Amino acid sequence: MPTIVVEVMPKAEILDPQGKAVLGALGRLGKTGYSGVRIGKRFELTVDGEVTDAVLAEVRELADDMLANTVIEDVVSIEVQP
Amino acid sequence: MSPRIGVITFPGSLDDRDAQRAIRIAGAEAVALWHQDHDLQGVDAIVLPGGFSYGDYLRAGAIASHAPIMAEVVDAANRGVPVLGICNGFQMLAEARLIEGAHTRNEHQQFIRRDQKLSVETTATAWTSGFEAGQEITIPLKNADGRFVAAQEVIDRLEGEGQVVFRYVEVNPNGSMNDIAGVSNARGNVVGLMPHPEHAVEPGFGPDTRAAMKSGTDGLVFFTSVIEGLLARAR
């Protein structure tokens, strides 16, 4: 069954404390070659049937209305995987 | 007739009973409402209680903000019905776009619980009319995703329009922008805040005060404010 993959990231200007904590952990592991870590979300929506334009349009709407909070997050990609 | 104030219970609500109790102590009738209904049972005001609705999955308050009853809450809020969102309820108000801004994980990544001092920045809301402007109050705070954020122009507008209702005093417990603890909509009928007024309504169970241990009842004024407003409107 086809899958629609939606990726959401915190907006650049929003502090991402989770990413910051991971960056700190990298430093403590001696991995000092990294200046930033940001953590986002990946949604995989398994579609019943074919991915039509209507389905894609619906997912775009869902991404903005529910999967992401566009006050603090951006939908960075919506891709169909066969 | 005493006003009827509804408290909506969602899966994962924790403080719905405390909110109902606070409403009764303040002198109104508490009406239990259910997230799956499309019925506000004609209540005069609404409380969205604290807790971890839907386990805070997706984002705190996000899934609850799409619950069936939220359609009626949005309609009621737009009609001017007083709505108070406490903690998880504040997060729901933001997710439902009834107030501006959003919440992220506390800056220090820890869950925090403390008796929190706040300043009342405006008394021009349905839920703060009984306070003095600038009054300092202490009520409990307990959250993990309490950091209030918004675009800088939104923060500036909220500040300029007097929609910042509460500000953290002495300690900013979660990294909220401008020390903002609570905000309102433009009309002032919808108020959301992270700390919990319903846990400071009865001597013996509230925060410590200089007078006596656990004697703080500053939270009661939220509920008496809205009751007085509703009674004045009915007269």
PDB file of C-alpha atoms in Angstrom:
ATOM      1  CA  MET A   1       0.000   0.000   0.000  1.00  0.00           C
ATOM      2  CA  PRO A   2       1.328   3.468  -0.804  1.00  0.00           C
ATOM      3  CA  THR A   3       2.578   5.687   1.977  1.00  0.00           C
ATOM      4  CA  ILE A   4       2.608   9.467   2.208  1.00  0.00           C
ATOM      5  CA  VAL A   5       5.530  10.740   4.254  1.00  0.00           C
ATOM      6  CA  VAL A   6       5.124  14.113   5.964  1.00  0.00           C
ATOM      7  CA  GLU A   7       8.137  15.729   7.623  1.00  0.00           C
ATOM      8  CA  VAL A   8       7.790  18.496  10.171  1.00  0.00           C
ATOM      9  CA  MET A   9      10.574  20.578  11.731  1.00  0.00           C
ATOM     10  CA  PRO A  10      10.556  23.212  14.466  1.00  0.00           C
ATOM     11  CA  LYS A  11      10.868  26.684  12.957  1.00  0.00           C
ATOM     12  CA  ALA A  12      14.419  27.967  12.813  1.00  0.00           C
ATOM     13  CA  GLU A  13      13.756  30.775  15.304  1.00  0.00           C
ATOM     14  CA  ILE A  14      12.128  28.431  17.846  1.00  0.00           C
ATOM     15  CA  LEU A  15      14.447  27.050  20.484  1.00  0.00           C
ATOM     16  CA  ASP A  16      14.590  23.241  20.202  1.00  0.00           C
ATOM     17  CA  PRO A  17      15.594  22.073  23.691  1.00  0.00           C
ATOM     18  CA  GLN A  18      15.582  18.411  22.621  1.00  0.00           C
ATOM     19  CA  GLY A  19      18.083  19.119  19.862  1.00  0.00           C
ATOM     20  CA  LYS A  20      20.154  21.154  22.272  1.00  0.00           C
ATOM     21  CA  ALA A  21      20.248  18.252  24.751  1.00  0.00           C
ATOM     22  CA  VAL A  22      21.420  15.852  22.025  1.00  0.00           C
ATOM     23  CA  LEU A  23      24.094  18.327  20.911  1.00  0.00           C
ATOM     24  CA  GLY A  24      25.307  18.462  24.515  1.00  0.00           C
ATOM     25  CA  ALA A  25      25.442  14.652  24.632  1.00  0.00           C
ATOM     26  CA  LEU A  26      27.475  14.549  21.397  1.00  0.00           C
ATOM     27  CA  GLY A  27      30.000  16.887  22.988  1.00  0.00           C
ATOM     28  CA  ARG A  28      30.241  14.653  26.052  1.00  0.00           C
ATOM     29  CA  LEU A  29      30.936  11.693  23.727  1.00  0.00           C
ATOM     30  CA  GLY A  30      33.857  13.637  22.334  1.00  0.00           C
ATOM     31  CA  LYS A  31      32.080  14.220  19.005  1.00  0.00           C
ATOM     32  CA  THR A  32      32.915  17.877  18.758  1.00  0.00           C
ATOM     33  CA  GLY A  33      32.490  18.386  15.022  1.00  0.00           C
ATOM     34  CA  TYR A  34      28.834  19.438  15.243  1.00  0.00           C
ATOM     35  CA  SER A  35      27.477  22.907  15.860  1.00  0.00           C
ATOM     36  CA  GLY A  36      23.783  22.108  15.967  1.00  0.00           C
ATOM     37  CA  VAL A  37      21.129  19.389  16.251  1.00  0.00           C
ATOM     38  CA  ARG A  38      17.447  19.948  15.554  1.00  0.00           C
ATOM     39  CA  ILE A  39      14.829  17.268  16.035  1.00  0.00           C
ATOM     40  CA  GLY A  40      11.738  17.055  13.874  1.00  0.00           C
ATOM     41  CA  LYS A  41       8.953  14.583  13.218  1.00  0.00           C
ATOM     42  CA  ARG A  42       8.235  12.167  10.401  1.00  0.00           C
ATOM     43  CA  PHE A  43       4.680  10.946   9.800  1.00  0.00           C
ATOM     44  CA  GLU A  44       4.006   7.925   7.568  1.00  0.00           C
ATOM     45  CA  LEU A  45       0.396   7.787   6.427  1.00  0.00           C
ATOM     46  CA  THR A  46      -0.542   4.460   4.881  1.00  0.00           C
ATOM     47  CA  VAL A  47      -3.170   5.116   2.247  1.00  0.00           C
ATOM     48  CA  ASP A  48      -6.063   2.775   1.506  1.00  0.00           C
ATOM     49  CA  GLY A  49      -6.049   2.620  -2.275  1.00  0.00           C
ATOM     50  CA  GLU A  50      -4.483   5.010  -4.733  1.00  0.00           C
ATOM     51  CA  VAL A  51      -2.831   8.333  -3.919  1.00  0.00           C
ATOM     52  CA  THR A  52      -4.959  10.663  -6.002  1.00  0.00           C
ATOM     53  CA  ASP A  53      -4.636  14.439  -6.222  1.00  0.00           C
ATOM     54  CA  ALA A  54      -7.582  14.670  -3.839  1.00  0.00           C
ATOM     55  CA  VAL A  55      -5.812  12.482  -1.256  1.00  0.00           C
ATOM     56  CA  LEU A  56      -2.629  14.526  -1.561  1.00  0.00           C
ATOM     57  CA  ALA A  57      -4.598  17.750  -1.189  1.00  0.00           C
ATOM     58  CA  GLU A  58      -6.241  16.355   1.931  1.00  0.00           C
ATOM     59  CA  VAL A  59      -2.881  15.391   3.442  1.00  0.00           C
ATOM     60  CA  ARG A  60      -1.482  18.852   2.686  1.00  0.00           C
ATOM     61  CA  GLU A  61      -4.431  20.343   4.566  1.00  0.00           C
ATOM     62  CA  LEU A  62      -4.037  17.868   7.449  1.00  0.00           C
ATOM     63  CA  ALA A  63      -0.331  18.613   7.645  1.00  0.00           C
ATOM     64  CA  ASP A  64      -0.984  22.311   8.189  1.00  0.00           C
ATOM     65  CA  ASP A  65      -4.066  21.906  10.399  1.00  0.00           C
ATOM     66  CA  MET A  66      -3.076  19.047  12.648  1.00  0.00           C
ATOM     67  CA  LEU A  67       0.225  17.242  12.025  1.00  0.00           C
ATOM     68  CA  ALA A  68       2.146  20.503  12.408  1.00  0.00           C
ATOM     69  CA  ASN A  69       1.408  23.570  14.504  1.00  0.00           C
ATOM     70  CA  THR A  70       2.462  26.239  12.039  1.00  0.00           C
ATOM     71  CA  VAL A  71       3.011  28.740  14.857  1.00  0.00           C
ATOM     72  CA  ILE A  72       6.121  26.806  15.880  1.00  0.00           C
ATOM     73  CA  GLU A  73       6.710  24.238  13.122  1.00  0.00           C
ATOM     74  CA  ASP A  74       7.096  24.035   9.352  1.00  0.00           C
ATOM     75  CA  VAL A  75       5.955  21.229   7.093  1.00  0.00           C
ATOM     76  CA  VAL A  76       9.202  20.694   5.206  1.00  0.00           C
ATOM     77  CA  SER A  77       8.186  17.896   2.852  1.00  0.00           C
ATOM     78  CA  ILE A  78       5.276  15.735   1.716  1.00  0.00           C
ATOM     79  CA  GLU A  79       6.322  12.755  -0.398  1.00  0.00           C
ATOM     80  CA  VAL A  80       4.596   9.704  -1.798  1.00  0.00           C
ATOM     81  CA  GLN A  81       6.311   6.335  -1.458  1.00  0.00           C
ATOM     82  CA  PRO A  82       4.842   3.593  -3.627  1.00  0.00           C
TER      83      PRO A  82
ATOM     84  CA  MET B   1     -29.886  31.162  40.261  1.00  0.00           C
ATOM     85  CA  SER B   2     -26.184  30.523  40.470  1.00  0.00           C
ATOM     86  CA  PRO B   3     -24.312  30.387  37.161  1.00  0.00           C
ATOM     87  CA  ARG B   4     -23.518  27.014  35.609  1.00  0.00           C
ATOM     88  CA  ILE B   5     -19.881  26.497  34.660  1.00  0.00           C
ATOM     89  CA  GLY B   6     -18.901  23.491  32.561  1.00  0.00           C
ATOM     90  CA  VAL B   7     -15.671  21.527  32.906  1.00  0.00           C
ATOM     91  CA  ILE B   8     -14.782  19.350  29.934  1.00  0.00           C
ATOM     92  CA  THR B   9     -13.196  15.978  30.617  1.00  0.00           C
ATOM     93  CA  PHE B  10     -10.881  14.590  27.929  1.00  0.00           C
ATOM     94  CA  PRO B  11      -9.070  11.224  28.000  1.00  0.00           C
ATOM     95  CA  GLY B  12      -6.089  12.050  30.209  1.00  0.00           C
ATOM     96  CA  SER B  13      -7.578  15.065  31.984  1.00  0.00           C
ATOM     97  CA  LEU B  14      -6.295  15.139  35.575  1.00  0.00           C
ATOM     98  CA  ASP B  15      -7.658  18.278  37.168  1.00  0.00           C
ATOM     99  CA  ASP B  16     -11.263  18.224  35.967  1.00  0.00           C
ATOM    100  CA  ARG B  17     -12.572  17.250  39.404  1.00  0.00           C
ATOM    101  CA  ASP B  18     -10.442  19.903  41.102  1.00  0.00           C
ATOM    102  CA  ALA B  19     -11.821  22.516  38.696  1.00  0.00           C
ATOM    103  CA  GLN B  20     -15.389  21.378  39.427  1.00  0.00           C
ATOM    104  CA  ARG B  21     -14.679  21.633  43.136  1.00  0.00           C
ATOM    105  CA  ALA B  22     -13.199  25.122  42.757  1.00  0.00           C
ATOM    106  CA  ILE B  23     -16.314  26.222  40.895  1.00  0.00           C
ATOM    107  CA  ARG B  24     -18.557  24.907  43.669  1.00  0.00           C
ATOM    108  CA  ILE B  25     -16.433  26.525  46.392  1.00  0.00           C
ATOM    109  CA  ALA B  26     -16.683  29.824  44.493  1.00  0.00           C
ATOM    110  CA  GLY B  27     -20.476  29.543  44.535  1.00  0.00           C
ATOM    111  CA  ALA B  28     -21.488  28.277  41.093  1.00  0.00           C
ATOM    112  CA  GLU B  29     -22.862  24.995  39.827  1.00  0.00           C
ATOM    113  CA  ALA B  30     -20.220  22.773  38.200  1.00  0.00           C
ATOM    114  CA  VAL B  31     -21.390  20.875  35.119  1.00  0.00           C
ATOM    115  CA  ALA B  32     -19.364  17.880  33.906  1.00  0.00           C
ATOM    116  CA  LEU B  33     -19.013  17.944  30.107  1.00  0.00           C
ATOM    117  CA  TRP B  34     -17.638  15.144  27.919  1.00  0.00           C
ATOM    118  CA  HIS B  35     -15.194  15.583  25.036  1.00  0.00           C
ATOM    119  CA  GLN B  36     -17.128  13.327  22.660  1.00  0.00           C
ATOM    120  CA  ASP B  37     -20.434  15.184  22.987  1.00  0.00           C
ATOM    121  CA  HIS B  38     -21.550  18.035  20.783  1.00  0.00           C
ATOM    122  CA  ASP B  39     -23.389  19.538  23.739  1.00  0.00           C
ATOM    123  CA  LEU B  40     -22.356  22.266  26.175  1.00  0.00           C
ATOM    124  CA  GLN B  41     -25.596  21.734  28.165  1.00  0.00           C
ATOM    125  CA  GLY B  42     -26.251  25.462  28.057  1.00  0.00           C
ATOM    126  CA  VAL B  43     -23.453  26.367  30.476  1.00  0.00           C
ATOM    127  CA  ASP B  44     -22.620  30.029  31.129  1.00  0.00           C
ATOM    128  CA  ALA B  45     -18.834  29.532  31.123  1.00  0.00           C
ATOM    129  CA  ILE B  46     -16.356  26.772  30.283  1.00  0.00           C
ATOM    130  CA  VAL B  47     -13.152  25.464  31.873  1.00  0.00           C
ATOM    131  CA  LEU B  48     -10.667  23.357  29.899  1.00  0.00           C
ATOM    132  CA  PRO B  49      -8.808  21.564  32.703  1.00  0.00           C
ATOM    133  CA  GLY B  50      -5.216  20.514  33.161  1.00  0.00           C
ATOM    134  CA  GLY B  51      -3.772  17.078  32.587  1.00  0.00           C
ATOM    135  CA  PHE B  52      -2.166  15.170  29.765  1.00  0.00           C
ATOM    136  CA  SER B  53      -4.963  14.682  27.253  1.00  0.00           C
ATOM    137  CA  TYR B  54      -4.135  11.884  24.814  1.00  0.00           C
ATOM    138  CA  GLY B  55      -0.805  11.465  26.596  1.00  0.00           C
ATOM    139  CA  ASP B  56       0.432  14.741  25.069  1.00  0.00           C
ATOM    140  CA  TYR B  57       0.912  12.719  21.857  1.00  0.00           C
ATOM    141  CA  LEU B  58       1.615  14.773  18.716  1.00  0.00           C
ATOM    142  CA  ARG B  59       1.835  17.989  20.750  1.00  0.00           C
ATOM    143  CA  ALA B  60       0.375  18.907  24.147  1.00  0.00           C
ATOM    144  CA  GLY B  61      -3.319  19.713  23.615  1.00  0.00           C
ATOM    145  CA  ALA B  62      -3.185  19.072  19.878  1.00  0.00           C
ATOM    146  CA  ILE B  63      -5.436  16.039  19.625  1.00  0.00           C
ATOM    147  CA  ALA B  64      -7.871  17.337  22.249  1.00  0.00           C
ATOM    148  CA  SER B  65      -8.234  20.578  20.282  1.00  0.00           C
ATOM    149  CA  HIS B  66      -9.849  18.485  17.519  1.00  0.00           C
ATOM    150  CA  ALA B  67     -12.298  16.722  19.888  1.00  0.00           C
ATOM    151  CA  PRO B  68     -15.992  16.870  18.919  1.00  0.00           C
ATOM    152  CA  ILE B  69     -16.980  19.282  21.719  1.00  0.00           C
ATOM    153  CA  MET B  70     -14.280  21.771  20.690  1.00  0.00           C
ATOM    154  CA  ALA B  71     -16.458  22.872  17.744  1.00  0.00           C
ATOM    155  CA  GLU B  72     -19.046  24.076  20.269  1.00  0.00           C
ATOM    156  CA  VAL B  73     -16.333  25.591  22.497  1.00  0.00           C
ATOM    157  CA  VAL B  74     -14.986  27.630  19.575  1.00  0.00           C
ATOM    158  CA  ASP B  75     -18.511  28.836  18.706  1.00  0.00           C
ATOM    159  CA  ALA B  76     -19.206  29.739  22.336  1.00  0.00           C
ATOM    160  CA  ALA B  77     -15.869  31.546  22.692  1.00  0.00           C
ATOM    161  CA  ASN B  78     -16.625  33.570  19.578  1.00  0.00           C
ATOM    162  CA  ARG B  79     -20.040  34.480  21.045  1.00  0.00           C
ATOM    163  CA  GLY B  80     -18.328  35.863  24.158  1.00  0.00           C
ATOM    164  CA  VAL B  81     -18.885  32.970  26.571  1.00  0.00           C
ATOM    165  CA  PRO B  82     -16.081  33.023  29.173  1.00  0.00           C
ATOM    166  CA  VAL B  83     -13.556  30.219  28.616  1.00  0.00           C
ATOM    167  CA  LEU B  84     -10.626  29.430  30.934  1.00  0.00           C
ATOM    168  CA  GLY B  85      -7.854  27.081  29.796  1.00  0.00           C
ATOM    169  CA  ILE B  86      -5.609  25.838  32.590  1.00  0.00           C
ATOM    170  CA  CYS B  87      -2.239  24.250  31.731  1.00  0.00           C
ATOM    171  CA  ASN B  88      -3.221  21.496  29.249  1.00  0.00           C
ATOM    172  CA  GLY B  89      -6.371  23.561  28.640  1.00  0.00           C
ATOM    173  CA  PHE B  90      -4.184  26.565  27.770  1.00  0.00           C
ATOM    174  CA  GLN B  91      -2.323  24.350  25.306  1.00  0.00           C
ATOM    175  CA  MET B  92      -5.685  23.311  23.792  1.00  0.00           C
ATOM    176  CA  LEU B  93      -6.732  26.963  23.413  1.00  0.00           C
ATOM    177  CA  ALA B  94      -3.502  27.647  21.529  1.00  0.00           C
ATOM    178  CA  GLU B  95      -3.874  24.566  19.344  1.00  0.00           C
ATOM    179  CA  ALA B  96      -7.498  25.541  18.601  1.00  0.00           C
ATOM    180  CA  ARG B  97      -6.270  29.068  17.744  1.00  0.00           C
ATOM    181  CA  LEU B  98      -8.604  30.632  20.297  1.00  0.00           C
ATOM    182  CA  ILE B  99      -5.573  32.430  21.654  1.00  0.00           C
ATOM    183  CA  GLU B 100      -2.373  33.298  19.825  1.00  0.00           C
ATOM    184  CA  GLY B 101       0.990  31.666  20.426  1.00  0.00           C
ATOM    185  CA  ALA B 102       2.001  28.092  21.175  1.00  0.00           C
ATOM    186  CA  HIS B 103       3.778  25.958  23.753  1.00  0.00           C
ATOM    187  CA  THR B 104       7.005  24.025  23.499  1.00  0.00           C
ATOM    188  CA  ARG B 105       8.984  21.864  25.913  1.00  0.00           C
ATOM    189  CA  ASN B 106      10.283  23.752  28.950  1.00  0.00           C
ATOM    190  CA  GLU B 107      13.603  25.357  28.122  1.00  0.00           C
ATOM    191  CA  HIS B 108      15.393  23.264  30.787  1.00  0.00           C
ATOM    192  CA  GLN B 109      13.680  20.039  29.560  1.00  0.00           C
ATOM    193  CA  GLN B 110      12.457  19.138  33.048  1.00  0.00           C
ATOM    194  CA  PHE B 111       8.957  18.752  34.389  1.00  0.00           C
ATOM    195  CA  ILE B 112       8.559  21.415  37.047  1.00  0.00           C
ATOM    196  CA  ARG B 113       6.248  21.787  40.023  1.00  0.00           C
ATOM    197  CA  ARG B 114       6.401  24.817  42.260  1.00  0.00           C
ATOM    198  CA  ASP B 115       4.222  27.366  43.969  1.00  0.00           C
ATOM    199  CA  GLN B 116       4.571  30.165  41.443  1.00  0.00           C
ATOM    200  CA  LYS B 117       4.318  33.884  42.023  1.00  0.00           C
ATOM    201  CA  LEU B 118       2.522  35.758  39.226  1.00  0.00           C
ATOM    202  CA  SER B 119       1.596  39.347  38.581  1.00  0.00           C
ATOM    203  CA  VAL B 120      -1.904  40.068  37.331  1.00  0.00           C
ATOM    204  CA  GLU B 121      -1.212  42.253  34.316  1.00  0.00           C
ATOM    205  CA  THR B 122      -4.806  43.090  33.434  1.00  0.00           C
ATOM    206  CA  THR B 123      -8.154  42.947  35.199  1.00  0.00           C
ATOM    207  CA  ALA B 124     -10.022  43.540  31.917  1.00  0.00           C
ATOM    208  CA  THR B 125     -10.844  39.853  31.386  1.00  0.00           C
ATOM    209  CA  ALA B 126     -13.764  37.687  32.452  1.00  0.00           C
ATOM    210  CA  TRP B 127     -11.506  35.682  34.770  1.00  0.00           C
ATOM    211  CA  THR B 128      -9.410  38.432  36.410  1.00  0.00           C
ATOM    212  CA  SER B 129     -11.912  41.239  37.073  1.00  0.00           C
ATOM    213  CA  GLY B 130     -11.807  40.588  40.828  1.00  0.00           C
ATOM    214  CA  PHE B 131      -8.048  41.181  41.123  1.00  0.00           C
ATOM    215  CA  GLU B 132      -6.247  44.511  41.482  1.00  0.00           C
ATOM    216  CA  ALA B 133      -4.105  45.456  38.486  1.00  0.00           C
ATOM    217  CA  GLY B 134      -0.509  44.561  39.298  1.00  0.00           C
ATOM    218  CA  GLN B 135      -1.542  42.323  42.187  1.00  0.00           C
ATOM    219  CA  GLU B 136       0.898  39.530  42.975  1.00  0.00           C
ATOM    220  CA  ILE B 137      -0.617  36.112  43.553  1.00  0.00           C
ATOM    221  CA  THR B 138       0.783  32.631  44.201  1.00  0.00           C
ATOM    222  CA  ILE B 139      -0.730  29.473  42.732  1.00  0.00           C
ATOM    223  CA  PRO B 140       0.771  26.058  41.914  1.00  0.00           C
ATOM    224  CA  LEU B 141       2.468  25.408  38.583  1.00  0.00           C
ATOM    225  CA  LYS B 142       3.237  21.958  37.158  1.00  0.00           C
ATOM    226  CA  ASN B 143       4.117  21.341  33.548  1.00  0.00           C
ATOM    227  CA  ALA B 144       6.577  19.922  31.063  1.00  0.00           C
ATOM    228  CA  ASP B 145       5.515  21.817  27.938  1.00  0.00           C
ATOM    229  CA  GLY B 146       4.923  25.252  29.372  1.00  0.00           C
ATOM    230  CA  ARG B 147       7.199  27.479  27.367  1.00  0.00           C
ATOM    231  CA  PHE B 148       4.951  30.105  25.753  1.00  0.00           C
ATOM    232  CA  VAL B 149       6.284  31.197  22.376  1.00  0.00           C
ATOM    233  CA  ALA B 150       5.038  33.228  19.433  1.00  0.00           C
ATOM    234  CA  ALA B 151       6.469  35.273  16.609  1.00  0.00           C
ATOM    235  CA  GLN B 152       7.976  38.516  17.927  1.00  0.00           C
ATOM    236  CA  GLU B 153       5.288  40.635  16.221  1.00  0.00           C
ATOM    237  CA  VAL B 154       2.593  38.546  17.933  1.00  0.00           C
ATOM    238  CA  ILE B 155       4.284  39.013  21.322  1.00  0.00           C
ATOM    239  CA  ASP B 156       4.512  42.761  20.657  1.00  0.00           C
ATOM    240  CA  ARG B 157       0.823  42.910  19.732  1.00  0.00           C
ATOM    241  CA  LEU B 158      -0.255  40.880  22.792  1.00  0.00           C
ATOM    242  CA  GLU B 159       1.784  43.238  24.979  1.00  0.00           C
ATOM    243  CA  GLY B 160       0.465  46.340  23.210  1.00  0.00           C
ATOM    244  CA  GLU B 161      -3.181  45.299  23.313  1.00  0.00           C
ATOM    245  CA  GLY B 162      -3.120  44.321  26.988  1.00  0.00           C
ATOM    246  CA  GLN B 163      -3.634  40.635  26.230  1.00  0.00           C
ATOM    247  CA  VAL B 164      -0.796  39.506  28.493  1.00  0.00           C
ATOM    248  CA  VAL B 165      -2.875  38.566  31.547  1.00  0.00           C
ATOM    249  CA  PHE B 166      -0.278  36.981  33.866  1.00  0.00           C
ATOM    250  CA  ARG B 167       3.479  37.240  34.081  1.00  0.00           C
ATOM    251  CA  TYR B 168       5.874  35.054  36.081  1.00  0.00           C
ATOM    252  CA  VAL B 169       7.485  36.941  38.969  1.00  0.00           C
ATOM    253  CA  GLU B 170      10.991  36.215  40.369  1.00  0.00           C
ATOM    254  CA  VAL B 171      11.369  32.903  38.515  1.00  0.00           C
ATOM    255  CA  ASN B 172      10.528  32.178  34.885  1.00  0.00           C
ATOM    256  CA  PRO B 173       9.940  28.442  35.337  1.00  0.00           C
ATOM    257  CA  ASN B 174       9.901  27.330  31.705  1.00  0.00           C
ATOM    258  CA  GLY B 175      11.587  29.941  29.528  1.00  0.00           C
ATOM    259  CA  SER B 176       8.360  31.575  28.303  1.00  0.00           C
ATOM    260  CA  MET B 177       8.907  34.652  26.152  1.00  0.00           C
ATOM    261  CA  ASN B 178       8.553  37.928  28.092  1.00  0.00           C
ATOM    262  CA  ASP B 179       7.889  35.845  31.255  1.00  0.00           C
ATOM    263  CA  ILE B 180       4.339  35.351  29.967  1.00  0.00           C
ATOM    264  CA  ALA B 181       2.293  32.970  32.150  1.00  0.00           C
ATOM    265  CA  GLY B 182      -1.139  33.642  30.644  1.00  0.00           C
ATOM    266  CA  VAL B 183      -2.814  35.486  27.789  1.00  0.00           C
ATOM    267  CA  SER B 184      -6.312  36.328  26.587  1.00  0.00           C
ATOM    268  CA  ASN B 185      -8.057  36.734  23.276  1.00  0.00           C
ATOM    269  CA  ALA B 186      -8.769  40.282  22.059  1.00  0.00           C
ATOM    270  CA  ARG B 187     -12.229  40.304  23.648  1.00  0.00           C
ATOM    271  CA  GLY B 188     -10.989  39.145  27.053  1.00  0.00           C
ATOM    272  CA  ASN B 189     -13.507  36.327  27.482  1.00  0.00           C
ATOM    273  CA  VAL B 190     -10.965  33.603  26.668  1.00  0.00           C
ATOM    274  CA  VAL B 191      -8.023  33.300  29.080  1.00  0.00           C
ATOM    275  CA  GLY B 192      -5.332  30.640  29.186  1.00  0.00           C
ATOM    276  CA  LEU B 193      -2.531  30.177  31.703  1.00  0.00           C
ATOM    277  CA  MET B 194      -0.046  27.487  32.689  1.00  0.00           C
ATOM    278  CA  PRO B 195      -0.351  27.647  36.517  1.00  0.00           C
ATOM    279  CA  HIS B 196      -3.336  26.106  38.300  1.00  0.00           C
ATOM    280  CA  PRO B 197      -5.803  28.414  40.085  1.00  0.00           C
ATOM    281  CA  GLU B 198      -8.058  25.441  40.920  1.00  0.00           C
ATOM    282  CA  HIS B 199      -5.384  24.114  43.298  1.00  0.00           C
ATOM    283  CA  ALA B 200      -5.462  27.269  45.428  1.00  0.00           C
ATOM    284  CA  VAL B 201      -9.073  27.715  46.445  1.00  0.00           C
ATOM    285  CA  GLU B 202      -9.356  26.278  49.941  1.00  0.00           C
ATOM    286  CA  PRO B 203      -7.294  26.848  53.107  1.00  0.00           C
ATOM    287  CA  GLY B 204      -5.381  23.697  53.998  1.00  0.00           C
ATOM    288  CA  PHE B 205      -4.794  22.683  50.386  1.00  0.00           C
ATOM    289  CA  GLY B 206      -3.215  25.738  48.734  1.00  0.00           C
ATOM    290  CA  PRO B 207       0.302  27.147  48.561  1.00  0.00           C
ATOM    291  CA  ASP B 208       2.039  28.274  51.747  1.00  0.00           C
ATOM    292  CA  THR B 209       1.602  31.906  52.684  1.00  0.00           C
ATOM    293  CA  ARG B 210       3.316  34.063  55.252  1.00  0.00           C
ATOM    294  CA  ALA B 211       0.228  33.664  57.438  1.00  0.00           C
ATOM    295  CA  ALA B 212       0.084  29.866  57.511  1.00  0.00           C
ATOM    296  CA  MET B 213       1.097  26.700  55.723  1.00  0.00           C
ATOM    297  CA  LYS B 214      -1.066  25.756  52.707  1.00  0.00           C
ATOM    298  CA  SER B 215      -3.427  28.646  53.326  1.00  0.00           C
ATOM    299  CA  GLY B 216      -3.181  30.291  49.874  1.00  0.00           C
ATOM    300  CA  THR B 217      -6.495  30.793  48.088  1.00  0.00           C
ATOM    301  CA  ASP B 218      -5.509  33.265  45.346  1.00  0.00           C
ATOM    302  CA  GLY B 219      -6.957  30.934  42.714  1.00  0.00           C
ATOM    303  CA  LEU B 220     -10.483  31.395  44.017  1.00  0.00           C
ATOM    304  CA  VAL B 221     -10.643  34.906  42.524  1.00  0.00           C
ATOM    305  CA  PHE B 222     -10.561  33.479  38.965  1.00  0.00           C
ATOM    306  CA  PHE B 223     -13.844  31.741  39.630  1.00  0.00           C
ATOM    307  CA  THR B 224     -15.514  34.460  41.721  1.00  0.00           C
ATOM    308  CA  SER B 225     -14.568  36.955  38.983  1.00  0.00           C
ATOM    309  CA  VAL B 226     -16.380  35.054  36.274  1.00  0.00           C
ATOM    310  CA  ILE B 227     -19.371  34.349  38.540  1.00  0.00           C
ATOM    311  CA  GLU B 228     -19.747  38.035  39.397  1.00  0.00           C
ATOM    312  CA  GLY B 229     -19.533  38.953  35.720  1.00  0.00           C
ATOM    313  CA  LEU B 230     -22.190  36.408  34.788  1.00  0.00           C
ATOM    314  CA  LEU B 231     -24.498  37.535  37.600  1.00  0.00           C
ATOM    315  CA  ALA B 232     -24.055  41.197  36.625  1.00  0.00           C
ATOM    316  CA  ARG B 233     -24.963  40.349  33.040  1.00  0.00           C
ATOM    317  CA  ALA B 234     -28.085  38.483  34.202  1.00  0.00           C
ATOM    318  CA  ARG B 235     -29.335  41.435  36.267  1.00  0.00           C
TER     319      ARG B 235
END
